[in-house]
């Protein structure tokens, strides 16, 4: 497999007393197998996170959604959506790679732009929420069409792999990651004679979603990129579309997205 030719690995993990002995073991196995551990993720062709989904999300974010690198999630707790390998069974990681039990999956990500500043990517979702008890209002545009004026707690735009996370709590649909799509869901919309929103989750393809925050006093929402809050104060407009890039991740063949959905929810 071409991806393993150079075998430069960057490990992303939280240095906790419980994890460190296992990280040392991982280092040792890596060395034996001819992997080279690098200190700078920019030199890596494999970026491995150790932890849960949260750690995988952080690994991708902190390494800037590398297009060329192969991401790999190693579990240190219970089963995660993005983490197929197990820190307590390190030998199996190498075995499954050697025995053709793994496959590279490409996951769609969304690209978000806030007030024409630098764009960023999300692999789960971008959420925009009121940061006070009062509702706030958003004019929602699909491409250039003014679609609705939302009033309520907030909106979430998720990717297919993010569809099983926050999106699912909001009764959004679970979406096959083979589809290039993004999903808009509402957080407690106000619906009456004055305000009306679609009310159901909306799945979009190659379009631009524009969220214009109505500047009526409550215009300091909390904006999240996956599991991180953005340090943005006043916000006018958020533009979201499917990104040109995808995230490549190494997974077990017998643990596809729908295996995981079944294991977790059924
Ligand atoms: P968290 O609040 O500690 O945990 C949220 C849970 O979601 C964890 O069990 C996490 O797994 C899991 N998770 C993360 N990505 C997932 C995915 N794509 N599909 C299914 N489950 C997923 O926060 P966190 O661990 O840092 O995760 C951040 C995510 O939490 C956000 O991206 C958002 O999707 C989600 N979230 C959900 C709600 C909600 O449902 N009401 C509210 C806010 C945020 P691990 O334990 O393995 O990390
Ligand atoms: Mn968590």
mmCIF file of C-alpha atoms and ligand atoms in Angstrom:
data_model
loop_
_atom_site.group_PDB
_atom_site.id
_atom_site.type_symbol
_atom_site.label_atom_id
_atom_site.label_comp_id
_atom_site.label_asym_id
_atom_site.label_seq_id
_atom_site.Cartn_x
_atom_site.Cartn_y
_atom_site.Cartn_z
ATOM 1 C CA UNK A 1 0.000 0.000 0.000
ATOM 2 C CA UNK A 2 1.529 3.283 -1.134
ATOM 3 C CA UNK A 3 0.449 5.102 1.966
ATOM 4 C CA UNK A 4 2.731 3.048 4.132
ATOM 5 C CA UNK A 5 5.851 3.415 2.030
ATOM 6 C CA UNK A 6 7.282 6.195 4.114
ATOM 7 C CA UNK A 7 5.783 5.125 7.424
ATOM 8 C CA UNK A 8 6.103 8.457 9.151
ATOM 9 C CA UNK A 9 3.687 8.498 12.054
ATOM 10 C CA UNK A 10 2.526 11.371 14.219
ATOM 11 C CA UNK A 11 0.756 10.432 17.460
ATOM 12 C CA UNK A 12 -1.898 12.725 18.907
ATOM 13 C CA UNK A 13 -2.964 12.081 22.517
ATOM 14 C CA UNK A 14 -3.479 13.651 25.906
ATOM 15 C CA UNK A 15 -0.562 12.950 28.239
ATOM 16 C CA UNK A 16 -2.366 11.267 31.130
ATOM 17 C CA UNK A 17 -0.732 8.924 33.655
ATOM 18 C CA UNK A 18 -3.003 6.036 32.541
ATOM 19 C CA UNK A 19 -2.233 6.469 28.875
ATOM 20 C CA UNK A 20 1.540 7.012 28.973
ATOM 21 C CA UNK A 21 2.617 3.351 29.530
ATOM 22 C CA UNK A 22 0.427 2.339 26.587
ATOM 23 C CA UNK A 23 1.839 5.107 24.425
ATOM 24 C CA UNK A 24 5.327 3.785 25.249
ATOM 25 C CA UNK A 25 4.219 0.326 24.111
ATOM 26 C CA UNK A 26 2.860 1.823 20.927
ATOM 27 C CA UNK A 27 6.192 3.562 20.302
ATOM 28 C CA UNK A 28 8.067 0.309 20.802
ATOM 29 C CA UNK A 29 5.869 -1.665 18.442
ATOM 30 C CA UNK A 30 6.101 1.129 15.893
ATOM 31 C CA UNK A 31 9.896 1.039 15.999
ATOM 32 C CA UNK A 32 9.970 -2.756 15.623
ATOM 33 C CA UNK A 33 7.729 -2.572 12.596
ATOM 34 C CA UNK A 34 9.868 0.057 10.949
ATOM 35 C CA UNK A 35 7.608 3.020 11.561
ATOM 36 C CA UNK A 36 9.224 6.344 12.171
ATOM 37 C CA UNK A 37 7.631 8.566 14.805
ATOM 38 C CA UNK A 38 7.804 12.250 13.933
ATOM 39 C CA UNK A 39 7.418 15.284 16.190
ATOM 40 C CA UNK A 40 5.933 17.516 13.531
ATOM 41 C CA UNK A 41 2.640 16.422 11.979
ATOM 42 C CA UNK A 42 3.664 18.082 8.712
ATOM 43 C CA UNK A 43 6.268 15.332 8.245
ATOM 44 C CA UNK A 44 3.737 12.567 8.831
ATOM 45 C CA UNK A 45 1.856 10.454 6.326
ATOM 46 C CA UNK A 46 -0.053 8.731 9.091
ATOM 47 C CA UNK A 47 -1.662 10.718 11.900
ATOM 48 C CA UNK A 48 -2.989 8.549 14.714
ATOM 49 C CA UNK A 49 -5.155 9.793 17.552
ATOM 50 C CA UNK A 50 -5.362 7.935 20.842
ATOM 51 C CA UNK A 51 -8.537 8.452 22.887
ATOM 52 C CA UNK A 52 -12.160 8.595 21.796
ATOM 53 C CA UNK A 53 -14.004 10.381 19.036
ATOM 54 C CA UNK A 54 -13.279 13.662 20.815
ATOM 55 C CA UNK A 55 -9.576 12.988 20.488
ATOM 56 C CA UNK A 56 -9.925 12.047 16.809
ATOM 57 C CA UNK A 57 -11.813 15.299 16.135
ATOM 58 C CA UNK A 58 -9.093 17.265 17.895
ATOM 59 C CA UNK A 59 -6.308 15.436 16.059
ATOM 60 C CA UNK A 60 -7.789 16.406 12.701
ATOM 61 C CA UNK A 61 -8.389 19.998 13.767
ATOM 62 C CA UNK A 62 -4.984 20.533 15.368
ATOM 63 C CA UNK A 63 -3.235 19.100 12.311
ATOM 64 C CA UNK A 64 -5.245 21.257 9.924
ATOM 65 C CA UNK A 65 -7.303 18.637 8.048
ATOM 66 C CA UNK A 66 -4.318 17.338 6.065
ATOM 67 C CA UNK A 67 -5.340 16.103 2.654
ATOM 68 C CA UNK A 68 -2.324 13.876 2.107
ATOM 69 C CA UNK A 69 -2.156 12.239 5.506
ATOM 70 C CA UNK A 70 -4.017 9.126 6.496
ATOM 71 C CA UNK A 71 -5.854 9.504 9.805
ATOM 72 C CA UNK A 72 -6.289 6.585 12.146
ATOM 73 C CA UNK A 73 -8.255 6.488 15.394
ATOM 74 C CA UNK A 74 -7.074 4.344 18.289
ATOM 75 C CA UNK A 75 -9.515 3.761 21.118
ATOM 76 C CA UNK A 76 -8.502 4.048 24.743
ATOM 77 C CA UNK A 77 -12.024 3.662 26.097
ATOM 78 C CA UNK A 78 -15.190 2.314 24.577
ATOM 79 C CA UNK A 79 -16.051 2.048 20.902
ATOM 80 C CA UNK A 80 -16.047 5.295 18.972
ATOM 81 C CA UNK A 81 -17.446 6.226 15.589
ATOM 82 C CA UNK A 82 -14.089 7.285 14.223
ATOM 83 C CA UNK A 83 -11.848 4.963 16.225
ATOM 84 C CA UNK A 84 -11.538 1.383 14.968
ATOM 85 C CA UNK A 85 -8.345 0.264 16.659
ATOM 86 C CA UNK A 86 -7.727 -0.563 20.265
ATOM 87 C CA UNK A 87 -4.828 0.643 22.426
ATOM 88 C CA UNK A 88 -5.087 -2.562 24.489
ATOM 89 C CA UNK A 89 -4.550 -4.683 21.390
ATOM 90 C CA UNK A 90 -1.723 -2.939 19.595
ATOM 91 C CA UNK A 91 -0.504 -6.080 17.861
ATOM 92 C CA UNK A 92 -3.836 -6.328 16.068
ATOM 93 C CA UNK A 93 -3.396 -2.907 14.476
ATOM 94 C CA UNK A 94 -0.350 -4.099 12.578
ATOM 95 C CA UNK A 95 -1.913 -7.504 11.870
ATOM 96 C CA UNK A 96 -5.040 -6.041 10.380
ATOM 97 C CA UNK A 97 -3.013 -3.723 8.153
ATOM 98 C CA UNK A 98 -0.818 -6.615 6.966
ATOM 99 C CA UNK A 99 -3.721 -9.000 6.432
ATOM 100 C CA UNK A 100 -5.696 -6.638 4.225
ATOM 101 C CA UNK A 101 -8.426 -6.195 6.817
ATOM 102 C CA UNK A 102 -8.350 -2.427 6.555
ATOM 103 C CA UNK A 103 -9.616 0.037 4.033
ATOM 104 C CA UNK A 104 -9.116 3.731 3.413
ATOM 105 C CA UNK A 105 -12.368 5.666 3.615
ATOM 106 C CA UNK A 106 -12.827 9.226 2.415
ATOM 107 C CA UNK A 107 -15.202 11.320 4.464
ATOM 108 C CA UNK A 108 -16.858 14.537 3.304
ATOM 109 C CA UNK A 109 -16.149 17.647 5.355
ATOM 110 C CA UNK A 110 -17.810 21.055 5.345
ATOM 111 C CA UNK A 111 -16.080 24.380 4.872
ATOM 112 C CA UNK A 112 -17.258 27.277 6.993
ATOM 113 C CA UNK A 113 -16.648 30.971 6.607
ATOM 114 C CA UNK A 114 -17.603 33.525 9.260
ATOM 115 C CA UNK A 115 -17.734 37.195 8.286
ATOM 116 C CA UNK A 116 -15.269 36.718 5.411
ATOM 117 C CA UNK A 117 -12.452 35.734 7.758
ATOM 118 C CA UNK A 118 -10.288 32.675 7.182
ATOM 119 C CA UNK A 119 -12.377 29.587 6.344
ATOM 120 C CA UNK A 120 -12.166 26.425 8.413
ATOM 121 C CA UNK A 121 -13.293 22.812 8.108
ATOM 122 C CA UNK A 122 -15.524 20.576 10.231
ATOM 123 C CA UNK A 123 -15.812 16.794 10.100
ATOM 124 C CA UNK A 124 -18.801 16.501 12.477
ATOM 125 C CA UNK A 125 -20.676 19.761 12.329
ATOM 126 C CA UNK A 126 -20.789 23.487 12.737
ATOM 127 C CA UNK A 127 -23.346 24.701 15.231
ATOM 128 C CA UNK A 128 -24.537 28.193 15.931
ATOM 129 C CA UNK A 129 -26.387 28.786 19.147
ATOM 130 C CA UNK A 130 -27.748 31.609 21.232
ATOM 131 C CA UNK A 131 -25.454 32.235 24.177
ATOM 132 C CA UNK A 132 -28.158 33.787 26.319
ATOM 133 C CA UNK A 133 -31.600 32.740 27.502
ATOM 134 C CA UNK A 134 -33.301 34.733 24.726
ATOM 135 C CA UNK A 135 -33.905 33.350 21.242
ATOM 136 C CA UNK A 136 -32.087 34.781 18.265
ATOM 137 C CA UNK A 137 -32.999 35.063 14.600
ATOM 138 C CA UNK A 138 -31.224 33.903 11.465
ATOM 139 C CA UNK A 139 -32.101 34.563 7.845
ATOM 140 C CA UNK A 140 -31.377 31.318 6.027
ATOM 141 C CA UNK A 141 -30.377 31.454 2.360
ATOM 142 C CA UNK A 142 -29.858 28.477 0.061
ATOM 143 C CA UNK A 143 -27.571 29.747 -2.675
ATOM 144 C CA UNK A 144 -29.225 33.102 -3.360
ATOM 145 C CA UNK A 145 -32.729 32.165 -2.306
ATOM 146 C CA UNK A 146 -34.001 33.558 0.965
ATOM 147 C CA UNK A 147 -35.437 30.329 2.352
ATOM 148 C CA UNK A 148 -36.707 31.095 5.856
ATOM 149 C CA UNK A 149 -36.213 33.223 8.912
ATOM 150 C CA UNK A 150 -35.331 31.012 11.850
ATOM 151 C CA UNK A 151 -35.982 32.054 15.413
ATOM 152 C CA UNK A 152 -35.036 29.836 18.304
ATOM 153 C CA UNK A 153 -31.990 28.376 20.026
ATOM 154 C CA UNK A 154 -29.814 27.663 17.012
ATOM 155 C CA UNK A 155 -28.958 25.719 13.883
ATOM 156 C CA UNK A 156 -26.623 22.818 13.210
ATOM 157 C CA UNK A 157 -25.057 21.924 9.874
ATOM 158 C CA UNK A 158 -23.564 18.461 9.899
ATOM 159 C CA UNK A 159 -21.592 16.167 7.618
ATOM 160 C CA UNK A 160 -22.620 12.557 6.907
ATOM 161 C CA UNK A 161 -20.234 11.158 9.551
ATOM 162 C CA UNK A 162 -21.403 13.866 11.946
ATOM 163 C CA UNK A 163 -25.002 12.810 11.333
ATOM 164 C CA UNK A 164 -24.790 10.288 14.184
ATOM 165 C CA UNK A 165 -23.649 12.944 16.664
ATOM 166 C CA UNK A 166 -25.380 16.237 17.569
ATOM 167 C CA UNK A 167 -27.510 15.986 14.421
ATOM 168 C CA UNK A 168 -29.055 12.746 15.621
ATOM 169 C CA UNK A 169 -30.086 14.274 18.952
ATOM 170 C CA UNK A 170 -31.985 16.856 16.916
ATOM 171 C CA UNK A 171 -33.858 14.131 15.005
ATOM 172 C CA UNK A 172 -31.755 14.588 11.910
ATOM 173 C CA UNK A 173 -31.358 11.698 9.488
ATOM 174 C CA UNK A 174 -28.385 9.357 9.564
ATOM 175 C CA UNK A 175 -26.601 9.897 6.240
ATOM 176 C CA UNK A 176 -24.395 7.475 4.319
ATOM 177 C CA UNK A 177 -20.855 8.967 4.192
ATOM 178 C CA UNK A 178 -20.678 7.852 0.549
ATOM 179 C CA UNK A 179 -22.939 10.807 -0.175
ATOM 180 C CA UNK A 180 -21.496 14.264 -0.576
ATOM 181 C CA UNK A 181 -24.120 16.038 1.487
ATOM 182 C CA UNK A 182 -24.669 18.347 4.432
ATOM 183 C CA UNK A 183 -27.658 18.510 6.728
ATOM 184 C CA UNK A 184 -29.343 21.480 8.370
ATOM 185 C CA UNK A 185 -31.206 20.835 11.628
ATOM 186 C CA UNK A 186 -32.963 23.190 13.995
ATOM 187 C CA UNK A 187 -32.498 23.568 17.733
ATOM 188 C CA UNK A 188 -35.910 24.432 19.165
ATOM 189 C CA UNK A 189 -37.382 26.668 16.509
ATOM 190 C CA UNK A 190 -40.204 28.985 17.434
ATOM 191 C CA UNK A 191 -43.145 28.380 15.103
ATOM 192 C CA UNK A 192 -46.248 30.553 15.212
ATOM 193 C CA UNK A 193 -48.150 32.992 13.020
ATOM 194 C CA UNK A 194 -45.172 35.286 12.908
ATOM 195 C CA UNK A 195 -42.236 32.900 12.562
ATOM 196 C CA UNK A 196 -42.186 29.832 10.372
ATOM 197 C CA UNK A 197 -39.391 27.429 9.535
ATOM 198 C CA UNK A 198 -39.356 24.201 7.572
ATOM 199 C CA UNK A 199 -39.275 22.243 10.827
ATOM 200 C CA UNK A 200 -37.766 19.108 9.326
ATOM 201 C CA UNK A 201 -34.090 18.336 8.711
ATOM 202 C CA UNK A 202 -32.907 19.457 5.298
ATOM 203 C CA UNK A 203 -30.252 17.589 3.328
ATOM 204 C CA UNK A 204 -28.349 19.606 0.749
ATOM 205 C CA UNK A 205 -25.848 18.750 -1.949
ATOM 206 C CA UNK A 206 -23.443 21.055 -3.658
ATOM 207 C CA UNK A 207 -24.936 24.343 -2.457
ATOM 208 C CA UNK A 208 -23.993 27.273 -0.354
ATOM 209 C CA UNK A 209 -25.903 27.811 2.838
ATOM 210 C CA UNK A 210 -25.801 31.354 4.145
ATOM 211 C CA UNK A 211 -26.885 32.142 7.692
ATOM 212 C CA UNK A 212 -27.337 35.843 8.298
ATOM 213 C CA UNK A 213 -27.655 36.623 11.975
ATOM 214 C CA UNK A 214 -30.304 39.273 12.527
ATOM 215 C CA UNK A 215 -28.589 42.150 14.311
ATOM 216 C CA UNK A 216 -31.210 42.793 16.939
ATOM 217 C CA UNK A 217 -29.187 42.769 20.129
ATOM 218 C CA UNK A 218 -28.782 38.998 20.413
ATOM 219 C CA UNK A 219 -26.098 38.753 17.764
ATOM 220 C CA UNK A 220 -23.242 37.202 19.749
ATOM 221 C CA UNK A 221 -23.992 33.508 19.199
ATOM 222 C CA UNK A 222 -21.667 30.648 20.125
ATOM 223 C CA UNK A 223 -20.270 29.068 16.994
ATOM 224 C CA UNK A 224 -18.713 25.633 17.206
ATOM 225 C CA UNK A 225 -16.443 23.724 14.886
ATOM 226 C CA UNK A 226 -16.848 20.085 15.945
ATOM 227 C CA UNK A 227 -15.868 20.006 19.615
ATOM 228 C CA UNK A 228 -14.368 23.451 19.766
ATOM 229 C CA UNK A 229 -15.983 26.848 20.310
ATOM 230 C CA UNK A 230 -14.792 29.669 18.084
ATOM 231 C CA UNK A 231 -13.476 32.836 19.694
ATOM 232 C CA UNK A 232 -15.887 34.976 17.668
ATOM 233 C CA UNK A 233 -17.819 37.805 19.261
ATOM 234 C CA UNK A 234 -20.358 39.635 17.186
ATOM 235 C CA UNK A 235 -21.287 37.698 14.065
ATOM 236 C CA UNK A 236 -23.087 38.791 10.899
ATOM 237 C CA UNK A 237 -22.963 35.984 8.382
ATOM 238 C CA UNK A 238 -21.872 32.388 8.186
ATOM 239 C CA UNK A 239 -21.417 30.619 4.847
ATOM 240 C CA UNK A 240 -21.244 26.822 4.722
ATOM 241 C CA UNK A 241 -20.656 24.424 1.840
ATOM 242 C CA UNK A 242 -19.212 21.010 1.175
ATOM 243 C CA UNK A 243 -15.433 21.322 1.051
ATOM 244 C CA UNK A 244 -13.330 20.375 -1.964
ATOM 245 C CA UNK A 245 -11.207 18.235 0.299
ATOM 246 C CA UNK A 246 -12.030 15.045 2.153
ATOM 247 C CA UNK A 247 -10.492 13.373 5.157
ATOM 248 C CA UNK A 248 -8.836 10.025 4.520
ATOM 249 C CA UNK A 249 -9.122 7.561 7.350
ATOM 250 C CA UNK A 250 -7.965 4.011 7.838
ATOM 251 C CA UNK A 251 -10.664 1.719 9.152
ATOM 252 C CA UNK A 252 -11.414 -1.954 9.603
ATOM 253 C CA UNK A 253 -13.360 -3.395 6.659
ATOM 254 C CA UNK A 254 -15.734 -5.258 8.946
ATOM 255 C CA UNK A 255 -16.540 -2.163 10.945
ATOM 256 C CA UNK A 256 -18.055 0.152 8.374
ATOM 257 C CA UNK A 257 -20.228 3.144 9.172
ATOM 258 C CA UNK A 258 -23.407 1.049 9.222
ATOM 259 C CA UNK A 259 -21.836 -1.663 11.385
ATOM 260 C CA UNK A 260 -21.133 1.129 13.799
ATOM 261 C CA UNK A 261 -24.612 2.636 13.577
ATOM 262 C CA UNK A 262 -26.077 -0.794 14.294
ATOM 263 C CA UNK A 263 -23.717 -1.486 17.192
ATOM 264 C CA UNK A 264 -24.342 1.883 18.789
ATOM 265 C CA UNK A 265 -28.028 2.419 18.324
ATOM 266 C CA UNK A 266 -29.773 -0.887 17.612
HETATM 267 P P1 LIG B 1 -19.064 15.291 24.392
HETATM 268 O O1 LIG B 1 -20.204 16.172 24.708
HETATM 269 O O2 LIG B 1 -18.144 14.869 25.470
HETATM 270 O O3 LIG B 1 -19.569 13.911 23.738
HETATM 271 C C1 LIG B 1 -20.485 13.750 22.781
HETATM 272 C C2 LIG B 1 -20.589 12.250 22.454
HETATM 273 O O4 LIG B 1 -20.664 12.128 21.040
HETATM 274 C C3 LIG B 1 -19.399 11.393 22.890
HETATM 275 O O5 LIG B 1 -19.912 10.152 23.306
HETATM 276 C C4 LIG B 1 -18.594 11.263 21.619
HETATM 277 O O6 LIG B 1 -17.794 10.094 21.589
HETATM 278 C C5 LIG B 1 -19.701 11.171 20.612
HETATM 279 N N1 LIG B 1 -19.381 11.480 19.228
HETATM 280 C C6 LIG B 1 -18.487 12.356 18.717
HETATM 281 N N2 LIG B 1 -18.531 12.352 17.377
HETATM 282 C C7 LIG B 1 -19.484 11.441 17.035
HETATM 283 C C8 LIG B 1 -20.000 10.972 15.808
HETATM 284 N N3 LIG B 1 -19.562 11.472 14.628
HETATM 285 N N4 LIG B 1 -20.992 10.052 15.824
HETATM 286 C C9 LIG B 1 -21.467 9.561 16.979
HETATM 287 N N5 LIG B 1 -21.017 9.961 18.181
HETATM 288 C C10 LIG B 1 -20.044 10.897 18.204
HETATM 289 O O7 LIG B 1 -18.208 16.018 23.236
HETATM 290 P P2 LIG B 1 -17.016 15.403 22.397
HETATM 291 O O8 LIG B 1 -16.708 14.029 22.841
HETATM 292 O O9 LIG B 1 -15.940 16.409 22.354
HETATM 293 O O10 LIG B 1 -17.700 15.304 20.949
HETATM 294 C C11 LIG B 1 -18.037 16.445 20.251
HETATM 295 C C12 LIG B 1 -19.358 16.237 19.585
HETATM 296 O O11 LIG B 1 -20.399 16.161 20.531
HETATM 297 C C13 LIG B 1 -19.763 17.370 18.699
HETATM 298 O O12 LIG B 1 -19.098 17.339 17.450
HETATM 299 C C14 LIG B 1 -21.248 17.162 18.613
HETATM 300 O O13 LIG B 1 -21.573 16.331 17.506
HETATM 301 C C15 LIG B 1 -21.601 16.402 19.855
HETATM 302 N N6 LIG B 1 -22.546 17.161 20.657
HETATM 303 C C16 LIG B 1 -23.756 16.597 20.867
HETATM 304 C C17 LIG B 1 -24.740 17.290 21.539
HETATM 305 C C18 LIG B 1 -26.052 16.628 21.727
HETATM 306 O O14 LIG B 1 -26.232 15.501 21.247
HETATM 307 N N7 LIG B 1 -26.996 17.285 22.360
HETATM 308 C C19 LIG B 1 -24.500 18.556 22.024
HETATM 309 C C20 LIG B 1 -23.230 19.111 21.798
HETATM 310 C C21 LIG B 1 -22.258 18.403 21.105
HETATM 311 P P3 LIG B 1 -16.464 9.912 22.493
HETATM 312 O O15 LIG B 1 -16.951 9.667 23.883
HETATM 313 O O16 LIG B 1 -15.790 8.731 21.876
HETATM 314 O O17 LIG B 1 -15.638 11.162 22.395
HETATM 315 MN MN1 LIG B 2 -16.315 13.090 24.825
#
